[in-house]
Coordinates of C-alpha atoms and ligand atoms in Angstrom, one line a residue:
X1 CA -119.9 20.2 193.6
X2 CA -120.0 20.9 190.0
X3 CA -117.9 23.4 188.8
X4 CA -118.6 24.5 185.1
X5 CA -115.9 27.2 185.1
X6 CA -113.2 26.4 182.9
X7 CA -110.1 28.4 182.2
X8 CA -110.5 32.3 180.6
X9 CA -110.7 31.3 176.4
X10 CA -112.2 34.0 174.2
X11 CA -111.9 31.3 171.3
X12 CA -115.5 30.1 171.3
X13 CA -116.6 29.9 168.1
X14 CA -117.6 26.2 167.0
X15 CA -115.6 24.7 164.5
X16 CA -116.1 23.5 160.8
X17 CA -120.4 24.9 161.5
X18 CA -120.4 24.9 157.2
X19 CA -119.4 21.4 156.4
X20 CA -121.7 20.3 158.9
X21 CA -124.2 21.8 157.4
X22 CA -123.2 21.1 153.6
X23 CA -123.4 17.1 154.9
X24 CA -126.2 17.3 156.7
X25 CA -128.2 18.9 154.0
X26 CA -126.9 16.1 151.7
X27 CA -128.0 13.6 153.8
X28 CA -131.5 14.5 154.3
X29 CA -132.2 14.9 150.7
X30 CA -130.3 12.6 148.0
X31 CA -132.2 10.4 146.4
X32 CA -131.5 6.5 146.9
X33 CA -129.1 5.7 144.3
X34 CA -126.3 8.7 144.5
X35 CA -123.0 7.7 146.4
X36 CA -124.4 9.9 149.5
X37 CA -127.2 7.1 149.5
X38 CA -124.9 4.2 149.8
X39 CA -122.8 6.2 152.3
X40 CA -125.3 6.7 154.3
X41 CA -126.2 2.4 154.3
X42 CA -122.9 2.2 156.3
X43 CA -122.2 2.5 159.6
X44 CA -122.1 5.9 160.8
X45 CA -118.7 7.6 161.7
X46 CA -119.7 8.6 165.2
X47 CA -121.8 5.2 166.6
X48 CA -123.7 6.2 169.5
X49 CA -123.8 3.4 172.0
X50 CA -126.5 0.5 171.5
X51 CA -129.6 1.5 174.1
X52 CA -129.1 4.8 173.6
X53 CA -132.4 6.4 173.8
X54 CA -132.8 8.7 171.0
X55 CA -135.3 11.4 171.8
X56 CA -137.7 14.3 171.4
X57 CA -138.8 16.5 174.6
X58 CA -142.3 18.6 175.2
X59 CA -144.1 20.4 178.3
X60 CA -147.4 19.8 179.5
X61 CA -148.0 23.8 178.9
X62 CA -146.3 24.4 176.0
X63 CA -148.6 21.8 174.1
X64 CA -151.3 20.3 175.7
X65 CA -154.1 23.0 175.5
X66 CA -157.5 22.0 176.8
X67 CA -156.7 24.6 179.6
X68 CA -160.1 23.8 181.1
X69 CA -161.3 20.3 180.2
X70 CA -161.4 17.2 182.4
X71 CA -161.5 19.4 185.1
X72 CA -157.8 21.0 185.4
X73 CA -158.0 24.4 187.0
X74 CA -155.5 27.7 186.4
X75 CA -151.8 27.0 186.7
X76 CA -149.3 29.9 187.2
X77 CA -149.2 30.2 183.6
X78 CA -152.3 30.3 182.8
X79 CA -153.0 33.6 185.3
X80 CA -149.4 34.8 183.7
X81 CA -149.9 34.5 180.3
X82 CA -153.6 36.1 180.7
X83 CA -152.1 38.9 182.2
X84 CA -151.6 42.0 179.5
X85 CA -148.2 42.5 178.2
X86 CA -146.8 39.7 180.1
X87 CA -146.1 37.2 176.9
X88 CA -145.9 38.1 173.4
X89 CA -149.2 39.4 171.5
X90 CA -151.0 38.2 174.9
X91 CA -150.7 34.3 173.6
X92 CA -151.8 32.1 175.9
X93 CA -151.0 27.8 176.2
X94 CA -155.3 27.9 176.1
X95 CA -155.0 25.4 172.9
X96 CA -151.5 25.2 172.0
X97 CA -150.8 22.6 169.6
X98 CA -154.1 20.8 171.2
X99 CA -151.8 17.7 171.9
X100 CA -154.5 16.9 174.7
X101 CA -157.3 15.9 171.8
X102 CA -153.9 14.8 169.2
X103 CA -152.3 13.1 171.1
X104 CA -152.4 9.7 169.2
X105 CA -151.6 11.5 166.2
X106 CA -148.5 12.7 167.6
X107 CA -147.8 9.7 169.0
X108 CA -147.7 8.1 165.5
X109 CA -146.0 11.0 164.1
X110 CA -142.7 10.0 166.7
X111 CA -143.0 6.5 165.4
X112 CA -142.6 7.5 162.0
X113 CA -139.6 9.1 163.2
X114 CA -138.2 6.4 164.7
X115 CA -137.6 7.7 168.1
X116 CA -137.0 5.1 170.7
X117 CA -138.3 7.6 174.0
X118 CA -140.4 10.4 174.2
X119 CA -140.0 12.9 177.6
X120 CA -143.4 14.7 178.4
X121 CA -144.5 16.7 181.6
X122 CA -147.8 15.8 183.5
X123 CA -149.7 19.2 184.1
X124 CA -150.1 19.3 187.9
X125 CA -153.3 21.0 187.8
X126 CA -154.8 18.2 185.8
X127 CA -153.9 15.7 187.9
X128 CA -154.6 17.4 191.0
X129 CA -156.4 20.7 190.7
X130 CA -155.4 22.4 193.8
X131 CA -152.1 21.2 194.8
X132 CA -154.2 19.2 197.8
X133 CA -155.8 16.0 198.0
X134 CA -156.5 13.5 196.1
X135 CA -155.8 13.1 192.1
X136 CA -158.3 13.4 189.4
X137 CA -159.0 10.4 187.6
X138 CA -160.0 12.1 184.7
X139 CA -156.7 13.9 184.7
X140 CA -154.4 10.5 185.3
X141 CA -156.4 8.8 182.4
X142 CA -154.9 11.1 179.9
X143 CA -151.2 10.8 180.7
X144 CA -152.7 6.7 181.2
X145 CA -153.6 7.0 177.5
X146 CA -150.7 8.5 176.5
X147 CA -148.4 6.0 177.8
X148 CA -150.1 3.0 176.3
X149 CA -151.0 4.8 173.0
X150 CA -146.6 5.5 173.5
X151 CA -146.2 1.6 174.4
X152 CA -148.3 0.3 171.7
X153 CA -145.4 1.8 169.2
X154 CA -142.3 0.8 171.3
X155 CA -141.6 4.2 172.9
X156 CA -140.6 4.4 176.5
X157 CA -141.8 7.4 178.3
X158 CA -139.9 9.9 180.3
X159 CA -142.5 11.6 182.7
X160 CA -141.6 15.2 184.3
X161 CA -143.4 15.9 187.4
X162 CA -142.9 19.9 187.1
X163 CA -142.2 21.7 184.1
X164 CA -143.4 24.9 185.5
X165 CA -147.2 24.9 186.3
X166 CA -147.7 25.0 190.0
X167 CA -151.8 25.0 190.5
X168 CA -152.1 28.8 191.1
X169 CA -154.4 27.4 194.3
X170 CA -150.6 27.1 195.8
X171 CA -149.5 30.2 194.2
X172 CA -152.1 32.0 196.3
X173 CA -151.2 30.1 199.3
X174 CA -147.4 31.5 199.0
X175 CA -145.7 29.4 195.7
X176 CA -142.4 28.7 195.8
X177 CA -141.0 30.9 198.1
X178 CA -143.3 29.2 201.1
X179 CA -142.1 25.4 202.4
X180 CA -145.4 23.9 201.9
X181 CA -144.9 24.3 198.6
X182 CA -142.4 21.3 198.3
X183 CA -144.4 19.3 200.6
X184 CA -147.4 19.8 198.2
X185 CA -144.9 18.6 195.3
X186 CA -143.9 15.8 197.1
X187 CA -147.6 14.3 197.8
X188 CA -148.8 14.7 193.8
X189 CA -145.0 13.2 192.8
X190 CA -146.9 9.5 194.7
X191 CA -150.2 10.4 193.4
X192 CA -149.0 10.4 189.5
X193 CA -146.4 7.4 190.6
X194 CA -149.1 4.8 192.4
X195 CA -151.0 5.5 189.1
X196 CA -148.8 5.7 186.7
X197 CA -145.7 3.5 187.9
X198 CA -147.0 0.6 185.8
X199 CA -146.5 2.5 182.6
X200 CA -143.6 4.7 182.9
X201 CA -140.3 4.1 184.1
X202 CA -138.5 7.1 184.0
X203 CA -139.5 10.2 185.9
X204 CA -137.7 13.8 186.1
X205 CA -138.4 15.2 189.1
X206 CA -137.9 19.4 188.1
X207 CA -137.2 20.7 185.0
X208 CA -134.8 23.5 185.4
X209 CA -135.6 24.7 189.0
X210 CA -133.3 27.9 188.3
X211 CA -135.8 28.9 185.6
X212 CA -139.1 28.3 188.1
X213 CA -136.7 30.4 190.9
X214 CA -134.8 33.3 189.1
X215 CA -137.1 33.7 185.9
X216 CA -140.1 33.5 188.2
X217 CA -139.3 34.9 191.3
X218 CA -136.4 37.1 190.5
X219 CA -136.5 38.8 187.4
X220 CA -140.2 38.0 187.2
X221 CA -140.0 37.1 183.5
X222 CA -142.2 33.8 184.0
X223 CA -144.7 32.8 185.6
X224 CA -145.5 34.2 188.3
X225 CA -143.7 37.2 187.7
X226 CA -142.3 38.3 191.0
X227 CA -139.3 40.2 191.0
X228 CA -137.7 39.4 195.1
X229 CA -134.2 38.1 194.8
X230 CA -135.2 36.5 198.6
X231 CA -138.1 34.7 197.3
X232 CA -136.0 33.6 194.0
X233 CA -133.5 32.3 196.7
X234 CA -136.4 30.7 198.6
X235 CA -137.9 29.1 196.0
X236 CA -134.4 27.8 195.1
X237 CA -134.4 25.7 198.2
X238 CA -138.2 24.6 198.1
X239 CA -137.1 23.5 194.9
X240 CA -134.3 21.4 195.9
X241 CA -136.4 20.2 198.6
X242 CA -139.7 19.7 197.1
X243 CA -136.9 17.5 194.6
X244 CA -135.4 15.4 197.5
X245 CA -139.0 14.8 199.4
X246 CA -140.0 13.8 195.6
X247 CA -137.4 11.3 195.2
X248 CA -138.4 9.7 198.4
X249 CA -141.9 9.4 197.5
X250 CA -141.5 8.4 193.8
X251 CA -139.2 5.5 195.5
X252 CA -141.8 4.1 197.7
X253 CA -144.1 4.1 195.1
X254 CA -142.4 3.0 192.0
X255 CA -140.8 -0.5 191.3
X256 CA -137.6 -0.9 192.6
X257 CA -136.4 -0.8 188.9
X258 CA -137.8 2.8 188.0
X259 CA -134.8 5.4 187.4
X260 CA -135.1 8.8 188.6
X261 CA -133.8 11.5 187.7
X262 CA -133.6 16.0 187.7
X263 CA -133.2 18.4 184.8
X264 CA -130.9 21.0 185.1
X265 CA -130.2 24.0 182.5
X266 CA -126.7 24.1 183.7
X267 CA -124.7 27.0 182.4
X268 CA -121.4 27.0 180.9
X269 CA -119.9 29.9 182.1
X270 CA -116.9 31.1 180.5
X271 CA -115.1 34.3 182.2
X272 CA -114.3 36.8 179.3
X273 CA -110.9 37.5 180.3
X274 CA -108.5 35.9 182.4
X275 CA -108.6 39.1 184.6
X276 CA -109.1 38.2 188.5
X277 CA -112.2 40.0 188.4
X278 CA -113.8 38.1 185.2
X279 CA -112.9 35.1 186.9
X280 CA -114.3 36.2 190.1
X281 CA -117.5 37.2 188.0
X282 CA -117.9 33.6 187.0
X283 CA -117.6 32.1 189.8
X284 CA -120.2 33.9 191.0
X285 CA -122.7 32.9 188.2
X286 CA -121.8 29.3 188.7
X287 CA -122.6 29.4 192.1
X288 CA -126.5 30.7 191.8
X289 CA -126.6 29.4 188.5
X290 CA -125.3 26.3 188.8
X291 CA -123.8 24.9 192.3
X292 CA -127.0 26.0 194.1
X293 CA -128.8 23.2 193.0
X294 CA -125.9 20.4 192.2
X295 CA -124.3 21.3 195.1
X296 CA -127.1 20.2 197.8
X297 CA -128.2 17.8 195.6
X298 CA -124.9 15.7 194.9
X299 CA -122.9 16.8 198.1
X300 CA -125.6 17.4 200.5
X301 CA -124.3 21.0 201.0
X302 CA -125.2 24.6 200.2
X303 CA -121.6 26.4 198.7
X304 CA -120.2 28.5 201.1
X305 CA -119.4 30.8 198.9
X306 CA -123.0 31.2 197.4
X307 CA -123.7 31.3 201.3
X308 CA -121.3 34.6 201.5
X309 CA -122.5 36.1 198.2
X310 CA -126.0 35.7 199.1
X311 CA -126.7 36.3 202.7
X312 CA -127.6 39.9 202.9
X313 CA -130.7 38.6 200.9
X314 CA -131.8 35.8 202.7
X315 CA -131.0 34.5 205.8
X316 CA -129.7 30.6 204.8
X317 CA -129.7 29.2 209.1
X318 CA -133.6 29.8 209.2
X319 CA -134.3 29.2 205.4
X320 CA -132.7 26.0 205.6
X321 CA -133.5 23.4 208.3
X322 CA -132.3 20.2 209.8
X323 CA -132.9 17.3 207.9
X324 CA -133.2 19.5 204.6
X325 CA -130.2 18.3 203.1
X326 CA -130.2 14.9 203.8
X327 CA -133.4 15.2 201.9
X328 CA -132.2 16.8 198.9
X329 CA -129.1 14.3 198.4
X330 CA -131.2 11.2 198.2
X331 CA -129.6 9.3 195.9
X332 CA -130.8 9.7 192.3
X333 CA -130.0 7.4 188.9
X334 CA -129.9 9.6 186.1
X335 CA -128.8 13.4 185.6
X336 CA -130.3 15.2 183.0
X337 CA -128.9 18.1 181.5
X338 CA -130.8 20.5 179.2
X339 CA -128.4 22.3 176.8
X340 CA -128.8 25.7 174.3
X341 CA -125.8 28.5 174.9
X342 CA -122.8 29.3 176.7
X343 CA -122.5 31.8 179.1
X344 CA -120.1 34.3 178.7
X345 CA -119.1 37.1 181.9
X346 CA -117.2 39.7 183.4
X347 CA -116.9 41.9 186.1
X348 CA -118.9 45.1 185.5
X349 CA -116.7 47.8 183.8
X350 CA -116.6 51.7 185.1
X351 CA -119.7 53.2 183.2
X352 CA -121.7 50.0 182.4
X353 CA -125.2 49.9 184.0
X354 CA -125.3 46.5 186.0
X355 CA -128.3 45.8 183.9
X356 CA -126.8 45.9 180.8
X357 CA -127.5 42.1 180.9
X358 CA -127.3 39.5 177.7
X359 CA -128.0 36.7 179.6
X360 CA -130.9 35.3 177.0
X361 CA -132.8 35.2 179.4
X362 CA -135.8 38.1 178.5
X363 CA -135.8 41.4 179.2
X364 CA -136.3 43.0 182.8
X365 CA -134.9 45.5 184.8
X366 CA -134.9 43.0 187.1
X367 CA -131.8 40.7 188.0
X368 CA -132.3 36.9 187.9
X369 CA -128.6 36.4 189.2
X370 CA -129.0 37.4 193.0
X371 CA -126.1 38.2 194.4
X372 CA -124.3 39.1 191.4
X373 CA -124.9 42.6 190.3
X374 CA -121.1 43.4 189.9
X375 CA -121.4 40.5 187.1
X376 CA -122.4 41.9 183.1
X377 CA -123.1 39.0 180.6
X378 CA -121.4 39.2 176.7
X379 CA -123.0 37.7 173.6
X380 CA -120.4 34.5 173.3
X381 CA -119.3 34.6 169.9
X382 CA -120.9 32.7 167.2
X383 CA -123.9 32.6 164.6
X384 CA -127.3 33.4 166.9
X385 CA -130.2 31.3 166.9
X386 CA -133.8 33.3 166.4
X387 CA -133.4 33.7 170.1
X388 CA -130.4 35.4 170.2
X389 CA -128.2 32.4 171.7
X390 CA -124.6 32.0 170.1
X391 CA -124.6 28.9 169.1
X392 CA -121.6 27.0 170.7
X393 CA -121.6 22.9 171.1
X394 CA -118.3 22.9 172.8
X395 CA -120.2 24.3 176.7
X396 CA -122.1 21.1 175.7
X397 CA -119.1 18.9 175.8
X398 CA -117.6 20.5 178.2
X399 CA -120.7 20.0 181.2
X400 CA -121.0 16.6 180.0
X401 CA -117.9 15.9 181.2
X402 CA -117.6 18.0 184.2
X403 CA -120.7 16.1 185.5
X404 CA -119.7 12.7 184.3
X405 CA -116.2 14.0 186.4
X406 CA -117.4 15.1 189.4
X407 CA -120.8 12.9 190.2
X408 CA -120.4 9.9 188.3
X409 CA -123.8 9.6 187.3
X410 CA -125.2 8.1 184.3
X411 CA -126.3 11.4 182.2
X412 CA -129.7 12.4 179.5
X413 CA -129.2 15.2 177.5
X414 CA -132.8 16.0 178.5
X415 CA -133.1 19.1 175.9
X416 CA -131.1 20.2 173.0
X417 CA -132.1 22.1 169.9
X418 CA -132.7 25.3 168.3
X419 CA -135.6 28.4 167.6
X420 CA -135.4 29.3 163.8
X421 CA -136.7 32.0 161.5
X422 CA -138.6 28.5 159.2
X423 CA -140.0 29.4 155.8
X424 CA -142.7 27.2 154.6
X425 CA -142.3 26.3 150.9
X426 CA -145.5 26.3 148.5
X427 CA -145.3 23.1 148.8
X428 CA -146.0 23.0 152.8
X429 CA -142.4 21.6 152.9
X430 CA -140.5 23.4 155.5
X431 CA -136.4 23.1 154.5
X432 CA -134.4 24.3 158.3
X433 CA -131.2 23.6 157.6
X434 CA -129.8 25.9 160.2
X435 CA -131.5 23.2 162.6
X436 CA -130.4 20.5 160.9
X437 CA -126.6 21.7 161.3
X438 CA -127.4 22.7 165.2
X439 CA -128.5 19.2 165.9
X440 CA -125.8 17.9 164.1
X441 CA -123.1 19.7 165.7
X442 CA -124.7 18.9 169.5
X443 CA -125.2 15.0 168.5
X444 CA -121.0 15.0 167.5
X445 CA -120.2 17.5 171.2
X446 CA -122.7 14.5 173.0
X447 CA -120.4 11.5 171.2
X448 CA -116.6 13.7 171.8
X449 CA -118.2 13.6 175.7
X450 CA -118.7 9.6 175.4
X451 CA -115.2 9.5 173.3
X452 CA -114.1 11.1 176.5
X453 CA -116.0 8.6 179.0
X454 CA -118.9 10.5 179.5
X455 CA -121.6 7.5 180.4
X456 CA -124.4 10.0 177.7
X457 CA -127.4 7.4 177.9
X458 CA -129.6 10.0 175.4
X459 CA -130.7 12.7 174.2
X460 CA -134.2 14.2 173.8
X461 CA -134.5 17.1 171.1
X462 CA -136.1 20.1 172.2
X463 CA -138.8 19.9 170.9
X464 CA -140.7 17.9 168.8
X465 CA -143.5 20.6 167.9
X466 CA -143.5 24.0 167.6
X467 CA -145.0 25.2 170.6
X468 CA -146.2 28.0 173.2
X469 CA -142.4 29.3 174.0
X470 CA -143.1 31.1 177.1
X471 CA -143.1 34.8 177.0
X472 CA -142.2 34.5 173.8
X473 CA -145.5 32.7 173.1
X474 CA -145.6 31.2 169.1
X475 CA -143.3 33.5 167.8
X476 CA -140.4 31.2 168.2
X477 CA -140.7 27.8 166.5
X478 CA -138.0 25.4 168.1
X479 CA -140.1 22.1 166.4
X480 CA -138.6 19.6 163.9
X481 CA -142.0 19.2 163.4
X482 CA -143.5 22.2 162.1
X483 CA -147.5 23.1 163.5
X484 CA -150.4 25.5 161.2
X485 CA -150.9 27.6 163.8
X486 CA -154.4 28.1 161.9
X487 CA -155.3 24.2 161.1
X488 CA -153.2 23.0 163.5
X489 CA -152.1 20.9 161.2
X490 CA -148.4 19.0 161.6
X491 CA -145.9 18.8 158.8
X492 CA -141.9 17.0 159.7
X493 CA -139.5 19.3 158.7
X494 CA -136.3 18.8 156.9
X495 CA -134.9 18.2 160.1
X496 CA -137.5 16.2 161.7
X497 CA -136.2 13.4 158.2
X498 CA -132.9 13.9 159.0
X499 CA -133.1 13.1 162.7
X500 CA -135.1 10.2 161.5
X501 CA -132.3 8.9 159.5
X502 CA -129.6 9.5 162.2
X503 CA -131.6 7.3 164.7
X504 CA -132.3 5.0 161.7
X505 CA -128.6 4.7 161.5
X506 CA -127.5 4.7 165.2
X507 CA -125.1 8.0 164.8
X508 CA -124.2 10.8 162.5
X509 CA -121.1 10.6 160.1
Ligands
LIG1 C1 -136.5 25.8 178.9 C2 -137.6 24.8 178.9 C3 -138.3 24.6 177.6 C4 -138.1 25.7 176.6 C5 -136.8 25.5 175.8 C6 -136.6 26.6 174.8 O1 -135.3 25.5 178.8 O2 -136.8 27.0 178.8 O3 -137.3 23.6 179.4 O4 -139.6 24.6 178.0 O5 -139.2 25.8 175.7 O6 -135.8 25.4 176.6 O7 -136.5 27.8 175.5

């Protein structure tokens, strides 16, 4: 079982953040002939290992647009984010960045960029509209498309089955919270792999499964905004089963040298204070937080202490059934891990409200922690991103580790990277280098966990376009490629040069 608790520190700010910054914003603008320039033709100080697939990450949703075409149907976000007052301004993922009629653009636009890989998600409604039967050929011949245009420029694909838009046909029939559900999940996983298994080699089953449970079906702050701290811990185990049944069925249909994988958003938790109770606060965030899903997964076993902290909400002997776990420990080759904050707790003090919550995780009066109402969350220290996460590389390092440590498994840092306030220039030019310094400082934690024998095979920045952030909709603009939101038109950013120079160089000095 993972355990991402480390010892009580209250010492969390990141160190030397300003000469990380004054470097990096050297390196993505000196001209060719300055002694920066000549620098930067040598080998960089921290190497990242040859084959390591340098990355940027997107969602189906969050870019694709073309809501209706080809004959894709609603998906939970679509009938969430046309609800009023459910995401920001009432935006919806209708057009997005229209990736779904760009694609090719974008395509060329990572090429110019240099990266090696290039993680996606396929839109389950696209491929097969109701969560039943057979796929859509219209739908497969995009992501078919996509692949090649991908090949043609020596990118190798990471597909994710689920980033987060069940077909609301399955929704209506009970979503995540009902067992058909990951039975449904497992039938499309060998649809999109008999058709696509001769283009792509890498598939993520989930991407973060706590976020689908606790955001969706506890504190109802996505899609489809339930608030039942049962059904979050129902869908918790649909999810680690609909994962397992998955891996079975991408196996049977993919070539024996496809490598599958999950993407977690583990959390770092770090107990404010060495106080019993702080401690006892963590543990209990790492358990639904984190173990609930490793802990099946990797060591074919719900935690008994999540069992204990949990089962006045949901009763775990009918919930979970023979055979289950076997299912949800099939073996898998990669482990992603998707990476933005710490998480800093305590034990609820006399007088606080138990929803005084600053978890980053959106507002609503409803928990996403079941099972842990004692627990209040603290802003870790350090400069915020325009989301309001501290910005702290070390929780990186440190679950790196702690995976490499306790499973073994070869590891992707599956997403990584930052929401800024950007200011376009007259020029169109957009200069982030807050973003710049964020990736830098995450690239050096991902090369201190491979100094420390961490087997890190890459790392995928989140995200290569701005995009529809949830509930946040376009107001927060985590791209290092920056999108018109008007035009539609795509302009690199600072960053998006300077990433293109690290991968040009193989590491960061
Ligand atoms: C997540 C998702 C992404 C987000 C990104 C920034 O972690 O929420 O995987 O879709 O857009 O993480 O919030």
């Amino acid at each position: 079982m993972t355990s991402t608790v480390p010892p009580a520190r209250t010492d969390a700010v990141p160190a030397a953040r300003t000469s990380a910054r004054t470097s990096a914003r050297t390196s993505a603008s000196t001209p060719a002939s300055t002694p920066a320039a000549r620098t930067a033709a040598e080998p960089p100080a921290r190497a990242f290992p040859p084959g390591f697939r340098w990355g940027a990450a997107t969602a189906a949703y969050q870019i694709e647009g073309a809501a209706a075409e080809g004959g894709r149907t609603p998906s939970i976000w679509d009938t969430f984010s046309h609800t009023p007052g459910r995401t920001a301004g009432g935006q919806t993922g209708d057009v997005a960045v229209d990736h779904y009629h760009r694609f090719r653009e974008d395509v060329r636009l990572m090429a110019r960029l240099g990266l090696t890989s290039y993680r996606f998600s396929l839109s389950w409604p696209r491929i097969q509209p109701t969560g039943r039967g057979p796929a859509l050929e219209s739908g497969l011949d995009f992501y078919r498309a996509l692949a090649d245009e991908l090949a043609e420029h020596g990118i190798r694909p990471v597909a994710t089955l689920y980033h987060w838009d069940l077909p609301q046909h399955l929704e209506d029939a009970g979503g995540w919270p009902v067992r058909e559900s990951a039975e449904r999940f497992a039938e499309y996983a060998a649809l999109a792999a008999q058709a696509l298994g001769d283009r792509i080699d890498t598939w993520v089953t989930l991407n973060e499964p706590w976020c689908s449970a606790f955001l969706g079906y506890g504190s109802g702050v996505h899609a489809p905004g339930r608030t039942s701290p049962a059904d979050a811990l129902r869908a918790a185990h649909h999810l680690n089963l609909g994962h397992g049944l998955a891996v079975g069925a991408l196996r049977a249909a993919l070539p024996s040298t496809a490598e599958i994988a999950v993407s977690l958003n583990l959390h770092a938790v770090r107990p404010l204070t060495g106080h019993s109770d702080d401690l006892a606060a963590a543990r209990r965030i790492d358990a639904v937080g984190n173990r609930i899903f490793t802990g099946p997964m990797f060591a074919g076993a719900y935690p008994d202490d999540l069992l204990a902290d949990t089962t006045h909400l949901v009763d775990w002997a009918d919930l979970v059934r023979d055979g289950d776990l076997a299912e949800i420990s099939r073996p898998i080759d990669l482990l992603g891990l998707n990476y933005y904050t710490p998480t800093v707790v305590s034990a609820a003090r006399d007088g606080e409200a138990a929803t005084a919550r600053h978890d980053g995780h959106g507002a609503s009066p409803h928990s996403p922690w079941p099972g842990a109402d004692d627990v209040t969350f603290h802003r870790a220290p350090g400069e915020l991103t325009a989301m309001g996460w501290p910005i702290d590389p070390t929780g990186l390092t440190e679950l790196l580790t702690a995976l490499h440590r306790e499973h073994g498994l070869p590891l992707l840092v599956t997403e990584n990277g930052a929401a800024f306030e950007d200011v376009v220039g007259p020029d169109g030019s957009v200069d982030d280098p807050r973003r710049i310094a964020y990736i830098r400082a995450h690239l050096a934690a991902v090369h201190h966990a491979l100094e420390a024998g961490a087997d890190v095979r890459g790392y995928y920045l989140w995200s290569l376009l701005d995009n529809f952030e949830w509930a946040y909709g376009y107001a927060k603009r985590f791209g290092a490629v920056h999108v018109d939101y008007d035009t539609l038109a795509r302009t690199p950013k600072a960053s998006a040069h300077w990433y293109a120079e690290v991968i040009r160089r193989g590491g960061i000095d």
